[in-house]
């Protein structure tokens, strides 16, 4: 393998060894001989798939993987599970799909997870200059994701409040 090939392959993965997604959420499907086994979403799809393969009783049945990056991975997952009926999904696999989750609440949960990850990165002790560079890259990327999520939350909350009838105001808006 040439140096150019090696550099290209390394560029596909982030500092944790997972497929580089640039902060996007991936929708992944796991297939077996019996058809679609599982549909899920993750910002680190290869890491999550590895976890399924190791921890799920059906993990040894997986023979194929498909990864996509839809604009709204949460909605795409809900729709895929409801229409494609994977064998091992429990959530969204009922007769009718549940209502879409509250976008501000979902973004706040993602923000909290990113803040925890940032705290873990900041607490990491570098073992070498290479480790230090990787940690600094991770911190910079986490800070950018947190800033983006904070903006998304603000816009989502503004959109939700604009949808309320004029006579109803949120508790925060009342004096």
N, CA and C of each residue as an Amber inpcrd file, in Angstrom:
protein
   525
   0.8500000  -1.1660000   0.0000000   0.0000000   0.0000000   0.0000000
   0.8980000   1.2310000   0.0000000   0.5450000   2.2090000  -0.8100000
   1.3650000   3.4180000  -0.9000000   1.0170000   4.3750000   0.2290000
   1.8560000   5.4000000   0.4180000   1.5940000   6.4110000   1.4430000
   0.3040000   7.1510000   1.1660000   0.0060000   7.3840000  -0.1220000
  -1.2270000   8.0840000  -0.4850000  -2.4400000   7.2430000  -0.0960000
  -2.3860000   5.9260000  -0.3340000  -3.4770000   5.0390000   0.0600000
  -3.6570000   5.0610000   1.5740000  -2.5620000   5.0050000   2.2990000
  -2.6150000   5.0120000   3.7540000  -3.2230000   6.3110000   4.2630000
  -2.8110000   7.4410000   3.6910000  -3.3660000   8.7300000   4.1060000
  -4.8580000   8.8030000   3.8190000  -5.2600000   8.2970000   2.6550000
  -6.6770000   8.3030000   2.3130000  -7.4800000   7.4760000   3.3080000
  -7.0020000   6.2640000   3.6040000  -7.7120000   5.3900000   4.5370000
  -7.7940000   6.0220000   5.9220000  -6.7070000   6.6460000   6.3750000
  -6.7240000   7.2980000   7.6830000  -7.7040000   8.4600000   7.7040000
  -7.8750000   9.1600000   6.5910000  -8.7860000  10.3070000   6.5610000
 -10.2400000   9.8830000   6.7050000 -10.5390000   8.6150000   6.4390000
 -11.9120000   8.1250000   6.5680000 -12.3270000   7.9150000   8.0150000
 -11.3640000   7.8620000   8.9410000 -11.6530000   7.5480000  10.3230000
 -11.2450000   8.6930000  11.2340000 -11.9860000   8.8700000  12.3330000
 -11.6460000   9.9240000  13.2780000 -10.6120000   9.4120000  14.2730000
 -10.2820000  10.2660000  15.2660000  -9.2170000   9.9190000  16.2110000
  -9.5740000   8.7330000  17.0960000 -10.8600000   8.3630000  17.1730000
 -11.2630000   7.2140000  17.9750000 -11.3210000   5.9340000  17.1450000
 -10.9720000   6.0260000  15.8650000 -10.9780000   4.8460000  15.0160000
 -12.3350000   4.5280000  14.4400000 -13.2790000   5.4520000  14.5500000
 -14.6060000   5.2290000  13.9830000 -14.7020000   5.9740000  12.6590000
 -15.6230000   5.5490000  11.8240000 -15.8280000   6.1880000  10.5330000
 -16.0740000   7.6730000  10.7380000 -15.3200000   8.5110000  10.0540000
 -15.4300000   9.9610000  10.2200000 -16.7410000  10.4410000   9.6210000
 -17.5910000  11.0420000  10.4510000 -18.9070000  11.4650000  10.0020000
 -19.0860000  12.9730000  10.0240000 -18.0570000  13.6970000  10.4290000
 -18.1120000  15.1690000  10.5000000 -19.3040000  15.6270000  11.3310000
 -19.6040000  14.9030000  12.4010000 -20.6860000  15.2970000  13.2990000
 -22.0720000  14.9140000  12.8290000 -22.1820000  14.2940000  11.6490000
 -23.4890000  13.8840000  11.1460000 -23.8950000  12.5610000  11.7830000
 -25.1920000  12.3400000  11.8590000 -25.7080000  11.0920000  12.4030000
 -25.9930000  10.1310000  11.2540000 -25.4620000   8.9270000  11.3850000
 -25.6220000   7.9080000  10.3500000 -26.8300000   7.0260000  10.6660000
 -27.4810000   6.5600000   9.6250000 -28.5340000   5.5460000   9.7160000
 -27.9150000   4.2630000   9.1910000 -27.8950000   3.2060000  10.0200000
 -27.2970000   1.9580000   9.5650000 -28.3130000   0.8270000   9.6280000
 -28.1330000  -0.1170000   8.6960000 -28.9780000  -1.2990000   8.6320000
 -28.0760000  -2.5240000   8.7000000 -28.4860000  -3.5190000   9.4870000
 -27.7400000  -4.7690000   9.6080000 -28.5970000  -5.8880000   9.0160000
 -27.9900000  -6.6410000   8.0930000 -28.7190000  -7.6880000   7.3730000
 -28.1770000  -9.0670000   7.7250000 -29.0620000 -10.0520000   7.7070000
 -28.7010000 -11.4520000   7.8830000 -29.3350000 -12.2750000   6.7800000
 -29.1510000 -13.5830000   6.8270000 -29.7590000 -14.4540000   5.8230000
 -31.2760000 -14.3450000   5.8240000 -31.8500000 -14.0600000   7.0110000
 -33.2960000 -13.9680000   7.1180000 -33.8440000 -12.5950000   6.7430000
 -32.9820000 -11.6710000   6.3030000 -33.4270000 -10.3320000   5.8890000
 -32.8720000  -9.2560000   6.7980000 -33.5990000  -8.1630000   6.9100000
 -33.1790000  -7.0300000   7.7280000 -33.2860000  -7.3950000   9.2050000
 -32.1610000  -7.2970000   9.9050000 -32.1330000  -7.6500000  11.3180000
 -32.3600000  -6.4440000  12.2180000 -31.7170000  -5.3050000  11.8890000
 -31.7460000  -4.1690000  12.8080000 -31.4920000  -2.8730000  12.0540000
 -32.1430000  -1.8040000  12.4960000 -31.9160000  -0.4540000  11.9760000
 -31.6030000   0.4270000  13.1760000 -30.5530000   1.2550000  13.0430000
 -30.1970000   2.1480000  14.1350000 -29.5430000   3.4050000  13.6210000
 -29.2760000   4.3370000  14.5470000 -28.5800000   5.5730000  14.1990000
 -27.4310000   5.7800000  15.1810000 -26.3870000   6.4550000  14.6970000
 -25.2290000   6.7310000  15.5400000 -24.3350000   7.7540000  14.8630000
 -23.6240000   8.5360000  15.6720000 -22.6120000   9.4300000  15.1100000
 -21.3010000   8.6730000  14.9130000 -21.1910000   7.4870000  15.4990000
 -20.0240000   6.6100000  15.3130000 -20.5420000   5.2400000  14.8750000
 -20.9940000   5.1140000  13.6250000 -21.6970000   3.8900000  13.2210000
 -20.8580000   2.6230000  13.3180000 -19.5830000   2.6790000  12.9630000
 -18.7850000   1.4450000  13.0210000 -18.5970000   0.9760000  14.4550000
 -18.3940000   1.9050000  15.3700000 -18.2620000   1.5380000  16.7760000
 -19.5580000   0.9230000  17.2770000 -20.6800000   1.5280000  16.9160000
 -21.9780000   1.0190000  17.3570000 -22.2670000  -0.3570000  16.7560000
 -21.9380000  -0.5360000  15.5030000 -22.1470000  -1.8360000  14.8540000
 -21.2810000  -2.8980000  15.5240000 -20.0210000  -2.5540000  15.8280000
 -19.1570000  -3.5020000  16.5420000 -19.7820000  -3.9220000  17.8670000
 -20.3950000  -2.9690000  18.5660000 -21.0500000  -3.2720000  19.8420000
 -22.1890000  -4.2660000  19.6280000 -23.0010000  -4.0430000  18.6020000
 -24.0910000  -4.9860000  18.3040000 -23.5260000  -6.3790000  18.0180000
 -22.4750000  -6.4320000  17.2080000 -21.9140000  -7.7280000  16.8260000
 -21.3990000  -8.4940000  18.0420000 -20.8720000  -7.7790000  19.0060000
 -20.3070000  -8.4180000  20.2080000 -21.3540000  -8.7320000  21.2720000
 -22.3450000  -7.8540000  21.4280000 -23.2230000  -7.9550000  22.5970000
 -24.6130000  -8.5210000  22.3220000 -25.0860000  -8.4460000  21.0990000
 -26.4380000  -8.9230000  20.8150000 -26.4320000 -10.4140000  20.4810000
 -27.4390000 -11.1510000  20.9210000 -27.4780000 -12.5760000  20.6080000
 -27.5750000 -12.8380000  19.1080000 -28.0940000 -11.8820000  18.3480000
 -28.2180000 -12.0260000  16.8960000 -26.9970000 -11.4710000  16.1650000
 -26.0000000 -10.9590000  16.8690000 -24.8270000 -10.3480000  16.2480000
 -24.0830000 -11.2780000  15.3000000 -24.0400000 -12.5520000  15.6210000
 -23.3190000 -13.5010000  14.7600000 -24.0670000 -13.7880000  13.4580000
 -25.3140000 -13.3620000  13.3520000 -26.1110000 -13.5830000  12.1460000
 -25.9190000 -12.4810000  11.1000000 -25.2320000 -11.3970000  11.4810000
 -25.0560000 -10.2600000  10.5680000 -24.0890000 -10.6330000   9.4500000
 -24.5480000 -10.4480000   8.2030000 -23.6850000 -10.7240000   7.0480000
 -23.5210000  -9.5050000   6.1500000 -24.2890000  -8.4450000   6.4200000
 -24.1940000  -7.2450000   5.5930000 -24.5500000  -6.0030000   6.3740000
 -23.9550000  -4.8850000   5.9580000 -24.1840000  -3.6010000   6.6170000
 -24.4030000  -2.5410000   5.5460000 -25.3250000  -1.6240000   5.8020000
 -25.5220000  -0.4740000   4.9120000 -25.5700000   0.7810000   5.7850000
 -24.8020000   1.8010000   5.4140000 -24.7500000   3.0450000   6.1740000
 -25.1360000   4.2020000   5.2580000 -26.0930000   5.0120000   5.7060000
 -26.5400000   6.2050000   4.9770000 -26.4470000   7.4030000   5.9140000
 -26.4870000   8.6000000   5.3360000 -26.4460000   9.8370000   6.1120000
 -27.6140000  10.7400000   5.7100000 -28.8260000  10.4280000   6.1840000
 -29.9830000  11.2610000   5.8310000 -29.9300000  12.6030000   6.5650000
 -30.6930000  13.5700000   6.0790000 -30.7280000  14.8850000   6.7230000
 -31.2680000  14.8060000   8.1460000 -32.3360000  14.0410000   8.3530000
 -32.9040000  13.8520000   9.6910000 -32.8520000  12.3600000  10.0080000
 -31.7670000  11.9510000  10.6450000 -31.5540000  10.5230000  10.9160000
 -32.6100000   9.9630000  11.8610000 -33.0720000  10.7650000  12.8210000
 -34.0680000  10.2760000  13.7730000 -35.3710000   9.9270000  13.0490000
 -35.8190000  10.8120000  12.1770000 -37.0470000  10.5480000  11.4150000
 -36.8340000   9.3850000  10.4480000 -35.6560000   9.3240000   9.8170000
 -35.3660000   8.2350000   8.8760000 -35.3630000   6.8890000   9.5920000
 -34.8180000   6.8410000  10.8110000 -34.8190000   5.5940000  11.5780000
 -36.2450000   5.1720000  11.9050000 -37.0400000   6.1170000  12.3840000
 -38.4250000   5.8200000  12.7440000 -39.1810000   5.2780000  11.5300000
 -39.0140000   5.9390000  10.3820000 -39.7030000   5.5050000   9.1680000
 -39.2070000   4.1500000   8.6810000 -37.8860000   3.9450000   8.7130000
 -37.3090000   2.6820000   8.2380000 -37.7840000   1.5080000   9.0900000
 -37.7900000   1.6820000  10.4030000 -38.2340000   0.5910000  11.2760000
 -39.7080000   0.3010000  11.0600000 -40.4880000   1.3560000  10.9170000
 -41.9330000   1.1510000  10.7500000 -42.2670000   0.5000000   9.4110000
 -41.5720000   0.8810000   8.3420000 -41.9130000   0.3450000   7.0180000
 -41.1790000  -0.9450000   6.6790000 -39.9150000  -1.0700000   7.1110000
 -39.1160000  -2.2360000   6.7270000 -39.1880000  -3.3840000   7.7310000
 -39.6880000  -3.1340000   8.9220000 -39.8980000  -4.1570000   9.9540000
 -38.6800000  -5.0450000  10.2380000 -37.5740000  -4.4650000  10.7150000
 -36.4250000  -5.3070000  11.0720000 -36.7990000  -6.2540000  12.2160000
 -36.1770000  -7.4260000  12.2220000 -36.5520000  -8.4730000  13.1750000
 -36.2930000  -8.1100000  14.6300000 -35.2230000  -7.3510000  14.9170000
 -34.8100000  -7.1590000  16.2970000 -34.9840000  -5.7380000  16.8310000
 -35.6080000  -4.8460000  16.0960000 -35.9150000  -3.5260000  16.6420000
 -37.1690000  -3.6310000  17.4980000 -37.1650000  -2.9750000  18.6220000
 -38.3290000  -2.9720000  19.5000000 -39.0560000  -1.6360000  19.3690000
 -38.3060000  -0.5390000  19.4880000 -38.8940000   0.7940000  19.4010000
 -39.3180000   1.0670000  17.9590000 -40.4570000   1.7160000  17.7820000
 -41.0390000   2.0950000  16.4890000 -41.5310000   0.9010000  15.6720000
 -41.5540000  -0.2960000  16.2150000 -41.9310000  -1.4650000  15.4370000
 -43.3810000  -1.8740000  15.7040000 -44.2050000  -0.9230000  16.1430000
 -45.6100000  -1.2170000  16.4300000 -46.4760000  -1.0800000  15.2000000
 -47.7760000  -1.0910000  15.4080000 -48.7300000  -0.9860000  14.3080000
 -48.7000000   0.3940000  13.6620000 -48.5820000   1.4300000  14.4730000
 -48.4950000   2.7820000  13.9210000 -47.2720000   3.4660000  14.5190000
 -46.6200000   4.3160000  13.7500000 -45.4160000   4.9430000  14.2710000
 -45.7560000   5.9380000  15.3760000 -44.8780000   6.0840000  16.3690000
 -45.1310000   7.0630000  17.4140000 -44.9740000   8.4760000  16.8410000
 -45.5110000   9.4520000  17.5360000 -45.3450000  10.8190000  17.0420000
 -43.8650000  11.1990000  17.0490000 -43.4760000  12.1190000  16.1760000
 -42.0760000  12.5410000  16.1600000 -41.6700000  13.0800000  17.5230000
 -40.4410000  12.8060000  17.9380000 -40.0060000  13.2940000  19.2440000
 -39.9130000  14.8180000  19.2330000 -39.9940000  15.3910000  20.4160000
 -39.8600000  16.8340000  20.5760000 -38.4400000  17.2230000  20.1970000
 -38.2810000  17.9950000  19.1260000 -36.9540000  18.3490000  18.6140000
 -36.0910000  19.0730000  19.6540000 -36.5990000  20.0780000  20.3810000
 -35.7230000  20.7110000  21.3760000 -35.2380000  19.7380000  22.4440000
 -36.1060000  18.8370000  22.9030000 -35.6930000  17.8690000  23.9260000
 -34.6380000  16.9200000  23.3770000 -34.8240000  16.4740000  22.1140000
 -33.8470000  15.5700000  21.5030000 -32.4990000  16.2680000  21.3530000
 -32.5180000  17.5340000  20.9310000 -31.2680000  18.2860000  20.7770000
 -30.5960000  18.5320000  22.1190000 -31.3910000  18.7650000  23.1700000
 -30.8130000  18.9750000  24.4970000 -30.1250000  17.7030000  25.0020000
 -30.7190000  16.5440000  24.7280000 -30.0860000  15.2890000  25.1280000
 -28.7800000  15.0870000  24.3780000 -28.7690000  15.4130000  23.0890000
 -27.5370000  15.2920000  22.3100000 -26.4880000  16.2840000  22.8020000
 -26.9240000  17.4900000  23.1700000 -26.0020000  18.4930000  23.7110000
 -25.3650000  17.9930000  25.0020000 -26.1610000  17.4060000  25.8960000
 -25.6290000  16.8770000  27.1520000 -24.6090000  15.7730000  26.8930000
 -24.8870000  14.8990000  25.9240000 -23.9410000  13.8290000  25.5840000
 -22.6400000  14.4050000  25.0350000 -22.7490000  15.4250000  24.1760000
 -21.5370000  16.0410000  23.6280000 -20.7440000  16.7570000  24.7170000
 -21.4280000  17.3740000  25.6730000 -20.7290000  18.0440000  26.7730000
 -20.0040000  17.0350000  27.6510000 -20.6230000  15.8660000  27.8890000
 -19.9380000  14.8110000  28.6610000 -18.7000000  14.3300000  27.9210000
 -18.8320000  14.1530000  26.6020000 -17.6900000  13.6980000  25.8050000
 -16.5680000  14.7330000  25.8390000 -16.9210000  16.0060000  25.7670000
 -15.9240000  17.0680000  25.8310000 -15.2050000  17.0400000  27.1800000
 -15.9490000  16.8530000  28.2610000 -15.3320000  16.7840000  29.5860000
 -14.3640000  15.6080000  29.6730000 -14.7420000  14.4710000  29.0980000
 -13.8440000  13.3070000  29.0960000 -12.5790000  13.5930000  28.3080000
 -12.7140000  14.2520000  27.1590000 -11.5350000  14.5870000  26.3590000
 -10.6170000  15.5460000  27.1090000 -11.2040000  16.5260000  27.7800000
 -10.3870000  17.4940000  28.5200000  -9.6690000  16.8380000  29.6900000
 -10.2820000  15.8050000  30.2710000  -9.6680000  15.1190000  31.4130000
  -8.5840000  14.1230000  31.0010000  -8.5310000  13.8070000  29.7190000
  -7.5580000  12.8180000  29.2490000  -6.1370000  13.3550000  29.4190000
  -5.2500000  12.4940000  29.8520000  -3.8500000  12.8670000  30.0360000
  -3.0660000  12.4000000  28.8140000  -2.4260000  13.3440000  28.0880000
  -1.6890000  12.9250000  26.8980000  -0.4510000  12.1150000  27.2600000
  -0.1980000  11.0650000  26.4980000   0.9700000  10.2190000  26.7180000
   2.1250000  10.6180000  25.8210000   1.8350000  11.3760000  24.7830000
   2.8770000  11.8300000  23.8650000   2.3470000  13.0450000  23.1200000
   3.1950000  13.6610000  22.3040000   2.7460000  14.8120000  21.5260000
   1.6820000  14.3950000  20.5110000   1.7660000  13.1760000  20.0110000
   0.7480000  12.6880000  19.0740000  -0.5980000  12.5850000  19.7840000
  -0.5910000  12.0200000  20.9940000  -1.8370000  11.9250000  21.7590000
  -2.3840000  13.3150000  22.0590000  -1.4940000  14.2370000  22.3860000
  -1.9280000  15.5980000  22.6760000  -2.6080000  16.2200000  21.4550000
  -2.0340000  16.0500000  20.2810000  -2.6380000  16.5970000  19.0620000
  -4.0070000  15.9810000  18.8110000  -4.1380000  14.6750000  19.0070000
  -5.4260000  14.0110000  18.8050000  -6.4710000  14.5100000  19.8050000
  -6.0450000  14.6840000  21.0460000  -6.9740000  15.1750000  22.0720000
  -7.4110000  16.6000000  21.7360000  -6.4590000  17.4380000  21.3360000
  -6.8000000  18.8170000  20.9750000  -7.7500000  18.8540000  19.7800000
  -7.5420000  17.9770000  18.7890000  -8.4680000  17.8940000  17.6580000
  -9.8620000  17.4920000  18.1310000  -9.9070000  16.5320000  19.0490000
 -11.1890000  16.0800000  19.5900000 -11.9000000  17.1780000  20.3610000
 -11.1390000  17.9420000  21.1570000 -11.7210000  19.0450000  21.9210000
 -12.2750000  20.1050000  20.9770000 -11.4960000  20.4640000  19.9670000
 -11.9440000  21.4740000  19.0040000 -13.2150000  21.0140000  18.2920000
 -13.2530000  19.7510000  17.8680000 -14.4330000  19.2220000  17.1820000
 -15.6410000  19.1910000  18.1230000 -15.4250000  18.8010000  19.3880000
 -16.5300000  18.7530000  20.3540000 -17.0530000  20.1490000  20.6420000
 -16.1740000  21.1310000  20.7640000 -16.6130000  22.5080000  20.9950000
 -17.4530000  23.0210000  19.8270000 -17.0410000  22.6960000  18.6080000
 -17.7940000  23.1240000  17.4280000 -19.1740000  22.4670000  17.4040000
 -19.2420000  21.1610000  17.7420000 -20.5380000  20.4690000  17.7750000
 -21.4470000  21.0590000  18.8510000 -20.8710000  21.3890000  20.0160000
 -21.6650000  21.9590000  21.1040000 -22.2240000  23.3160000  20.6930000
 -21.3980000  24.1380000  20.0560000 -21.8630000  25.4520000  19.6000000
 -22.9880000  25.2960000  18.5770000 -22.8310000  24.3260000  17.6600000
 -23.8580000  24.0880000  16.6430000 -25.1520000  23.5950000  17.2900000
 -25.0380000  22.6650000  18.2480000 -26.2340000  22.1420000  18.9180000
 -26.9390000  23.2240000  19.7260000 -26.1880000  24.1030000  20.3910000
 -26.7980000  25.1920000  21.1570000 -27.6040000  26.0960000  20.2180000
 -27.0620000  26.3920000  19.0480000 -27.7880000  27.1870000  18.0550000
 -29.0160000  26.4620000  17.5460000 -28.8820000  25.1440000  17.2880000
 -30.0200000  24.3430000  16.8280000 -31.1420000  24.3270000  17.8640000
 -30.7610000  24.2320000  19.1510000 -31.7590000  24.2220000  20.2240000
 -32.5120000  25.5460000  20.2460000 -31.7670000  26.6430000  20.1590000
 -32.4070000  27.9540000  20.1810000 -33.3860000  28.1030000  19.0110000
 -32.9540000  27.7060000  17.8120000 -33.8350000  27.8050000  16.6400000
 -35.0440000  26.8850000  16.7750000 -34.8460000  25.6700000  17.3030000
 -35.9500000  24.7190000  17.4700000 -36.9570000  25.2330000  18.4840000
 -36.4690000  25.8270000  19.5810000 -37.3780000  26.3620000  20.5820000
 -38.1580000  27.5540000  20.0200000 -37.4940000  28.3820000  19.2130000
 -38.1880000  29.5110000  18.5860000 -39.2650000  29.0130000  17.6270000
 -38.9550000  27.9460000  16.8820000 -39.9280000  27.3690000  15.9560000
 -41.1150000  26.7930000  16.7180000 -40.8390000  26.0780000  17.8190000
 -41.9130000  25.4980000  18.6310000 -42.7940000  26.5940000  19.2160000
 -42.1920000  27.6760000  19.7110000 -43.0040000  28.7420000  20.3060000
 -43.8060000  29.4730000  19.2420000 -43.2990000  29.5540000  18.0130000
 -44.0360000  30.2100000  16.9320000 -45.2480000  29.3770000  16.5130000
 -45.2010000  28.0760000  16.7310000 -46.3140000  27.1900000  16.3430000
 -47.4620000  27.2350000  17.3380000 -47.2140000  27.7250000  18.5660000
 -48.2690000  27.7600000  19.5830000 -49.3390000  28.7750000  19.1790000
 -50.6010000  28.5010000  19.5370000 -51.6620000  29.4820000  19.2650000
 -51.3380000  30.7940000  19.9600000 -51.7860000  31.9210000  19.3790000
 -51.4310000  33.2310000  19.9390000 -51.8570000  33.4120000  21.3840000
 -52.9490000  32.8020000  21.8180000 -53.4270000  32.9580000  23.1840000
 -52.6200000  32.1930000  24.2110000 -51.8190000  31.2310000  23.7780000
 -51.0600000  30.3840000  24.7050000 -49.6090000  30.7990000  24.6680000
 -49.0400000  31.0190000  25.8210000 -47.6370000  31.3820000  25.9210000
 -46.9400000  30.3660000  26.7980000 -45.6770000  30.1870000  26.5820000
 -44.9220000  29.2500000  27.4140000 -44.6940000  29.8790000  28.7770000
 -44.3570000  29.0840000  29.7700000 -44.1230000  29.5760000  31.1160000
 -42.9700000  30.5740000  31.1740000 -41.9370000  30.3360000  30.3590000
 -40.7910000  31.2410000  30.3720000 -41.1630000  32.6090000  29.8350000
 -42.1030000  32.6550000  28.9070000 -42.4590000  33.9250000  28.2710000
 -43.3390000  34.7790000  29.1610000 -43.9980000  34.1670000  30.1830000
 -44.8760000  34.9430000  31.0450000 -44.0560000  35.7040000  32.0730000
 -44.4960000  36.9500000  32.4220000 -43.7490000  37.7460000  33.4020000
 -43.8270000  37.1970000  34.7910000
